[in-house]
Short mmCIF file of C-alpha atoms in Angstrom, two decimals:
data_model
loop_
_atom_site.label_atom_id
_atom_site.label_comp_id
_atom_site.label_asym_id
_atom_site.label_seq_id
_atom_site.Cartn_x
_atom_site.Cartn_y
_atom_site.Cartn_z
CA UNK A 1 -5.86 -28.97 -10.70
CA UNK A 2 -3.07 -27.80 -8.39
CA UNK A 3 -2.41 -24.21 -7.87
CA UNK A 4 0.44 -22.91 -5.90
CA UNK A 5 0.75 -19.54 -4.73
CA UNK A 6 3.04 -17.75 -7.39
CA UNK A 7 0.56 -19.28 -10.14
CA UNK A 8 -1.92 -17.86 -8.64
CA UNK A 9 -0.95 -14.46 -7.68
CA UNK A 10 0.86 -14.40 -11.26
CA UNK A 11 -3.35 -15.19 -12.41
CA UNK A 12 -5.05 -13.01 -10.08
CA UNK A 13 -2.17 -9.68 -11.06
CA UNK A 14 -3.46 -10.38 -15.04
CA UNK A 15 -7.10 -10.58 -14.02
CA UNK A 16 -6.70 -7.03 -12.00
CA UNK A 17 -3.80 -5.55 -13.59
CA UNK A 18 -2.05 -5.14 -10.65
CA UNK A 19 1.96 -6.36 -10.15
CA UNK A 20 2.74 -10.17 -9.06
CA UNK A 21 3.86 -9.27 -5.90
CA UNK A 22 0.92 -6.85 -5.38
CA UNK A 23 -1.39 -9.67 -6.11
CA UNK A 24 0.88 -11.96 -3.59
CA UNK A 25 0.12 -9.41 -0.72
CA UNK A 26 -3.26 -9.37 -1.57
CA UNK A 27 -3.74 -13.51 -1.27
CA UNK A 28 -1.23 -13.24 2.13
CA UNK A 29 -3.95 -10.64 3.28
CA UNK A 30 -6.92 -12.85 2.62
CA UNK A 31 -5.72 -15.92 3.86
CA UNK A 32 -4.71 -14.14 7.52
CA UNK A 33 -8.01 -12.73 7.15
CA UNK A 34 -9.55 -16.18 7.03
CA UNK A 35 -7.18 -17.96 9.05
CA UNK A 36 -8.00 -15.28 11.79
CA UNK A 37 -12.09 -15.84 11.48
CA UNK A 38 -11.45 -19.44 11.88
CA UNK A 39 -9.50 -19.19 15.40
CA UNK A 40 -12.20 -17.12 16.42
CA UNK A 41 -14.49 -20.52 15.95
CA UNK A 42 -16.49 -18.24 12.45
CA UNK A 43 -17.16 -19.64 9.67
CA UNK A 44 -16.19 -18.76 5.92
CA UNK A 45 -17.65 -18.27 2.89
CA UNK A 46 -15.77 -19.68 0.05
CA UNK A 47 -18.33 -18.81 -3.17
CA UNK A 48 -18.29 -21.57 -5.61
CA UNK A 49 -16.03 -23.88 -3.68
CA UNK A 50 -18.02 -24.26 0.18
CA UNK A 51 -17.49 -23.55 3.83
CA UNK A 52 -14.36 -23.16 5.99
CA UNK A 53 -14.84 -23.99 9.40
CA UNK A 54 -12.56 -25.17 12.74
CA UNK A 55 -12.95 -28.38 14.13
CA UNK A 56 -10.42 -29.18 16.72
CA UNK A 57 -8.41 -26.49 15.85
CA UNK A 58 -8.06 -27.39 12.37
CA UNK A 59 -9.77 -25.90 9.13
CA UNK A 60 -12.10 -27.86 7.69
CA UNK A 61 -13.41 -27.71 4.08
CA UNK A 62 -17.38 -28.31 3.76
CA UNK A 63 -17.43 -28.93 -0.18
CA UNK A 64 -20.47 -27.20 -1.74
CA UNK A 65 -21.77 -30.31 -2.85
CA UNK A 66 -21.74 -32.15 0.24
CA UNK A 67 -23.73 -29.22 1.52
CA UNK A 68 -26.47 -29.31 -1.28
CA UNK A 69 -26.87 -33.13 -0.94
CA UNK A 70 -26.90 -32.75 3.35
CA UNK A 71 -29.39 -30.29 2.93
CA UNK A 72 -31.99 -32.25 0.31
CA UNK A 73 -31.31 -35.42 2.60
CA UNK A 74 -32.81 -33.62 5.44
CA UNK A 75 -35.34 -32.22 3.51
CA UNK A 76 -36.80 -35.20 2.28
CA UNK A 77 -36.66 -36.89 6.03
CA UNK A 78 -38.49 -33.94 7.14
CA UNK A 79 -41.14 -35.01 4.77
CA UNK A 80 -41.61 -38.29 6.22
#
């Protein structure tokens, strides 16, 4: 499912009754937020979804189910 930005902020105004463009602001804010942790080589967070990080100067999107499966692989080697 594609989202763009006005579907979105049109989804996240009904969800906190704020106004469209108030809700627009908001997702501006949080993506300079994260855009800003990731040039300063941090990690972040995305609940649900994974882990933004910078490689190369690019973001890079760890999908949470990559994660899981890296970490039970590396569990069960540890075993061995």
């Amino acid at each position: 499912m594609r989202m763009d930005k006005e579907l979105l902020a049109r989804q996240l105004a009904s969800l906190r009754q704020i106004s469209p463009s108030q809700a627009a602001d908001e997702l501006d804010q949080a993506v300079h937020h994260i855009l800003k942790k990731l040039r300063r080589g941090q990690t972040v967070s995305l609940p649900g979804i994974g882990t933004l990080r910078s490689a190369d100067g690019k973001p890079v999107l760890q999908h949470r189910r990559k994660r899981r499966a890296a970490a039970q692989r590396r569990k069960r080697s540890s075993r061995g």
